[in-house]
Amino acid sequence: MTTQNINISKQNISGKCDLKCSYNFKYSETNLTAKNNGIGIYLTPDAAKIPPVTYNQQKYNVSSIVLVSPSVHTFNGSTAAAELIIAHTPVQGGSQLAVCIPIVSSSDASTASNLITEIIQGVASNADRKSTRLNS
């Protein structure tokens, strides 16, 4: 998956954004294979029985997830502490879809932050630039 370094911000939206991007998701629990590729953590999920994403009436499966630090993209003109990039492949052909989520430093604990911490610790102690299996 390749991504451009773009600034994701309200100022970069052109035109009226009314039903321009219909994005619906229902991600289910999955097993992940994790690999430390030196610049981030590359995660490959098991294949889903039902595509978890519908974007503009087209169904997508998750093909990979990458956790990088610092972020690849800028958000409102600034890089984030880390970024989660979820790459999706369309079921019936077409362009890939990337969902890019900034991760900020915080002392607050949540289910999401605990999961990210578990992935980082699991890869740090087990993957050393090789693949390791994680259950999530």
PDB file of C-alpha atoms in Angstrom:
ATOM      1  CA  MET A   1       0.000   0.000   0.000  1.00  0.00           C
ATOM      2  CA  THR A   2       1.337   3.421  -0.881  1.00  0.00           C
ATOM      3  CA  THR A   3       0.152   6.654   0.617  1.00  0.00           C
ATOM      4  CA  GLN A   4       0.823  10.271  -0.199  1.00  0.00           C
ATOM      5  CA  ASN A   5       1.882  12.659   2.526  1.00  0.00           C
ATOM      6  CA  ILE A   6      -1.207  14.869   2.613  1.00  0.00           C
ATOM      7  CA  ASN A   7      -2.524  17.316   5.173  1.00  0.00           C
ATOM      8  CA  ILE A   8      -5.845  15.964   6.403  1.00  0.00           C
ATOM      9  CA  SER A   9      -7.824  18.998   7.535  1.00  0.00           C
ATOM     10  CA  LYS A  10     -11.114  20.812   7.004  1.00  0.00           C
ATOM     11  CA  GLN A  11      -9.317  23.435   4.902  1.00  0.00           C
ATOM     12  CA  ASN A  12      -8.435  20.778   2.307  1.00  0.00           C
ATOM     13  CA  ILE A  13     -12.032  19.732   1.619  1.00  0.00           C
ATOM     14  CA  SER A  14     -13.410  21.174  -1.591  1.00  0.00           C
ATOM     15  CA  GLY A  15     -17.096  21.480  -2.351  1.00  0.00           C
ATOM     16  CA  LYS A  16     -20.013  20.607  -0.173  1.00  0.00           C
ATOM     17  CA  CYS A  17     -19.409  17.413   1.798  1.00  0.00           C
ATOM     18  CA  ASP A  18     -23.063  16.360   2.004  1.00  0.00           C
ATOM     19  CA  LEU A  19     -23.324  12.584   1.461  1.00  0.00           C
ATOM     20  CA  LYS A  20     -20.158  12.861  -0.641  1.00  0.00           C
ATOM     21  CA  CYS A  21     -18.509  10.114   1.357  1.00  0.00           C
ATOM     22  CA  SER A  22     -20.812   7.490   2.796  1.00  0.00           C
ATOM     23  CA  TYR A  23     -18.554   5.352   5.031  1.00  0.00           C
ATOM     24  CA  ASN A  24     -20.049   2.601   7.193  1.00  0.00           C
ATOM     25  CA  PHE A  25     -18.080  -0.029   9.067  1.00  0.00           C
ATOM     26  CA  LYS A  26     -18.522  -2.983  11.375  1.00  0.00           C
ATOM     27  CA  TYR A  27     -15.101  -4.404  12.088  1.00  0.00           C
ATOM     28  CA  SER A  28     -15.182  -7.754  13.850  1.00  0.00           C
ATOM     29  CA  GLU A  29     -12.594  -9.390  16.072  1.00  0.00           C
ATOM     30  CA  THR A  30      -9.851 -11.127  14.137  1.00  0.00           C
ATOM     31  CA  ASN A  31      -6.460 -12.732  14.515  1.00  0.00           C
ATOM     32  CA  LEU A  32      -3.557 -10.651  13.266  1.00  0.00           C
ATOM     33  CA  THR A  33      -0.138 -11.548  11.942  1.00  0.00           C
ATOM     34  CA  ALA A  34       2.285  -8.799  12.950  1.00  0.00           C
ATOM     35  CA  LYS A  35       5.635  -7.903  11.439  1.00  0.00           C
ATOM     36  CA  ASN A  36       8.148  -5.292  12.500  1.00  0.00           C
ATOM     37  CA  ASN A  37       9.257  -3.852   9.159  1.00  0.00           C
ATOM     38  CA  GLY A  38      11.739  -1.438  10.748  1.00  0.00           C
ATOM     39  CA  ILE A  39       9.670   1.719  10.239  1.00  0.00           C
ATOM     40  CA  GLY A  40       6.391   0.496  11.691  1.00  0.00           C
ATOM     41  CA  ILE A  41       4.293  -2.477  12.606  1.00  0.00           C
ATOM     42  CA  TYR A  42       2.598  -4.189   9.662  1.00  0.00           C
ATOM     43  CA  LEU A  43      -0.519  -6.189  10.598  1.00  0.00           C
ATOM     44  CA  THR A  44      -2.332  -8.653   8.364  1.00  0.00           C
ATOM     45  CA  PRO A  45      -5.814  -9.761   9.513  1.00  0.00           C
ATOM     46  CA  ASP A  46      -7.475 -13.087   8.816  1.00  0.00           C
ATOM     47  CA  ALA A  47      -9.904 -12.932   5.894  1.00  0.00           C
ATOM     48  CA  ALA A  48     -13.372 -11.733   6.898  1.00  0.00           C
ATOM     49  CA  LYS A  49     -16.458 -13.729   5.951  1.00  0.00           C
ATOM     50  CA  ILE A  50     -18.453 -10.517   5.517  1.00  0.00           C
ATOM     51  CA  PRO A  51     -16.812  -7.328   4.164  1.00  0.00           C
ATOM     52  CA  PRO A  52     -16.643  -4.959   7.166  1.00  0.00           C
ATOM     53  CA  VAL A  53     -16.761  -1.676   5.230  1.00  0.00           C
ATOM     54  CA  THR A  54     -19.195  -0.083   2.817  1.00  0.00           C
ATOM     55  CA  TYR A  55     -17.930   3.118   1.192  1.00  0.00           C
ATOM     56  CA  ASN A  56     -20.138   4.884  -1.340  1.00  0.00           C
ATOM     57  CA  GLN A  57     -22.184   1.695  -1.748  1.00  0.00           C
ATOM     58  CA  GLN A  58     -19.103  -0.451  -2.502  1.00  0.00           C
ATOM     59  CA  LYS A  59     -17.974  -3.222  -0.126  1.00  0.00           C
ATOM     60  CA  TYR A  60     -14.367  -3.451   1.100  1.00  0.00           C
ATOM     61  CA  ASN A  61     -12.244  -5.978   2.994  1.00  0.00           C
ATOM     62  CA  VAL A  62      -9.294  -5.055   5.197  1.00  0.00           C
ATOM     63  CA  SER A  63      -6.073  -6.042   3.450  1.00  0.00           C
ATOM     64  CA  SER A  64      -3.535  -4.660   5.941  1.00  0.00           C
ATOM     65  CA  ILE A  65      -3.043  -2.341   8.875  1.00  0.00           C
ATOM     66  CA  VAL A  66       0.105  -0.307   9.457  1.00  0.00           C
ATOM     67  CA  LEU A  67       1.059   1.434  12.705  1.00  0.00           C
ATOM     68  CA  VAL A  68       3.757   4.078  12.176  1.00  0.00           C
ATOM     69  CA  SER A  69       5.386   6.639  14.434  1.00  0.00           C
ATOM     70  CA  PRO A  70       5.419   9.534  13.811  1.00  0.00           C
ATOM     71  CA  SER A  71       2.442   9.822  11.484  1.00  0.00           C
ATOM     72  CA  VAL A  72       2.927   9.674   7.711  1.00  0.00           C
ATOM     73  CA  HIS A  73       0.240  12.307   7.128  1.00  0.00           C
ATOM     74  CA  THR A  74      -0.267  15.638   8.782  1.00  0.00           C
ATOM     75  CA  PHE A  75      -3.516  16.407  10.539  1.00  0.00           C
ATOM     76  CA  ASN A  76      -4.490  20.073  10.600  1.00  0.00           C
ATOM     77  CA  GLY A  77      -0.909  20.913   9.624  1.00  0.00           C
ATOM     78  CA  SER A  78       0.855  18.836  12.310  1.00  0.00           C
ATOM     79  CA  THR A  79       2.153  15.311  12.536  1.00  0.00           C
ATOM     80  CA  ALA A  80       0.664  13.038  15.186  1.00  0.00           C
ATOM     81  CA  ALA A  81       2.619  10.880  17.630  1.00  0.00           C
ATOM     82  CA  ALA A  82       1.577   7.851  15.561  1.00  0.00           C
ATOM     83  CA  GLU A  83      -0.874   6.872  12.837  1.00  0.00           C
ATOM     84  CA  LEU A  84      -2.927   3.786  12.144  1.00  0.00           C
ATOM     85  CA  ILE A  85      -3.463   3.243   8.409  1.00  0.00           C
ATOM     86  CA  ILE A  86      -6.098   0.649   7.528  1.00  0.00           C
ATOM     87  CA  ALA A  87      -5.865  -0.430   3.881  1.00  0.00           C
ATOM     88  CA  HIS A  88      -9.033  -1.802   2.278  1.00  0.00           C
ATOM     89  CA  THR A  89      -9.439  -3.700  -0.992  1.00  0.00           C
ATOM     90  CA  PRO A  90     -12.729  -3.445  -2.888  1.00  0.00           C
ATOM     91  CA  VAL A  91     -14.670  -6.691  -3.266  1.00  0.00           C
ATOM     92  CA  GLN A  92     -15.599  -6.021  -6.906  1.00  0.00           C
ATOM     93  CA  GLY A  93     -12.568  -4.137  -8.228  1.00  0.00           C
ATOM     94  CA  GLY A  94     -11.644  -0.490  -8.169  1.00  0.00           C
ATOM     95  CA  SER A  95      -9.376   1.704  -6.094  1.00  0.00           C
ATOM     96  CA  GLN A  96      -8.125   0.823  -2.638  1.00  0.00           C
ATOM     97  CA  LEU A  97      -9.447   2.759   0.337  1.00  0.00           C
ATOM     98  CA  ALA A  98      -7.139   3.938   3.126  1.00  0.00           C
ATOM     99  CA  VAL A  99      -8.544   4.980   6.487  1.00  0.00           C
ATOM    100  CA  CYS A 100      -5.928   7.031   8.352  1.00  0.00           C
ATOM    101  CA  ILE A 101      -6.328   7.547  12.091  1.00  0.00           C
ATOM    102  CA  PRO A 102      -4.038   9.884  14.050  1.00  0.00           C
ATOM    103  CA  ILE A 103      -2.890   8.653  17.453  1.00  0.00           C
ATOM    104  CA  VAL A 104      -2.084  11.272  20.070  1.00  0.00           C
ATOM    105  CA  SER A 105      -0.144  10.892  23.296  1.00  0.00           C
ATOM    106  CA  SER A 106      -2.381  10.733  26.343  1.00  0.00           C
ATOM    107  CA  SER A 107      -2.369   9.479  29.891  1.00  0.00           C
ATOM    108  CA  ASP A 108      -6.007   8.378  29.529  1.00  0.00           C
ATOM    109  CA  ALA A 109      -6.591   4.643  29.155  1.00  0.00           C
ATOM    110  CA  SER A 110      -9.259   3.245  26.858  1.00  0.00           C
ATOM    111  CA  THR A 111     -10.002  -0.058  25.158  1.00  0.00           C
ATOM    112  CA  ALA A 112      -8.368   1.263  21.978  1.00  0.00           C
ATOM    113  CA  SER A 113      -5.240   2.557  23.711  1.00  0.00           C
ATOM    114  CA  ASN A 114      -4.891  -0.702  25.630  1.00  0.00           C
ATOM    115  CA  LEU A 115      -5.144  -2.689  22.375  1.00  0.00           C
ATOM    116  CA  ILE A 116      -2.520  -0.525  20.637  1.00  0.00           C
ATOM    117  CA  THR A 117      -0.220  -0.918  23.665  1.00  0.00           C
ATOM    118  CA  GLU A 118      -0.734  -4.700  23.603  1.00  0.00           C
ATOM    119  CA  ILE A 119       0.150  -4.848  19.890  1.00  0.00           C
ATOM    120  CA  ILE A 120       3.286  -2.728  20.336  1.00  0.00           C
ATOM    121  CA  GLN A 121       4.473  -4.746  23.344  1.00  0.00           C
ATOM    122  CA  GLY A 122       3.696  -8.060  21.632  1.00  0.00           C
ATOM    123  CA  VAL A 123       5.639  -7.128  18.523  1.00  0.00           C
ATOM    124  CA  ALA A 124       8.500  -5.580  20.507  1.00  0.00           C
ATOM    125  CA  SER A 125       9.016  -8.768  22.510  1.00  0.00           C
ATOM    126  CA  ASN A 126       8.193 -11.382  19.848  1.00  0.00           C
ATOM    127  CA  ALA A 127       8.501 -10.152  16.276  1.00  0.00           C
ATOM    128  CA  ASP A 128      12.029  -8.722  15.813  1.00  0.00           C
ATOM    129  CA  ARG A 129      11.458  -8.075  12.069  1.00  0.00           C
ATOM    130  CA  LYS A 130       9.731 -11.430  11.689  1.00  0.00           C
ATOM    131  CA  SER A 131       6.070 -12.349  11.714  1.00  0.00           C
ATOM    132  CA  THR A 132       4.239 -13.200  14.912  1.00  0.00           C
ATOM    133  CA  ARG A 133       0.605 -14.154  15.483  1.00  0.00           C
ATOM    134  CA  LEU A 134      -1.552 -11.933  17.702  1.00  0.00           C
ATOM    135  CA  ASN A 135      -5.097 -12.623  18.862  1.00  0.00           C
ATOM    136  CA  SER A 136      -7.325  -9.558  19.102  1.00  0.00           C
TER     137      SER A 136
END
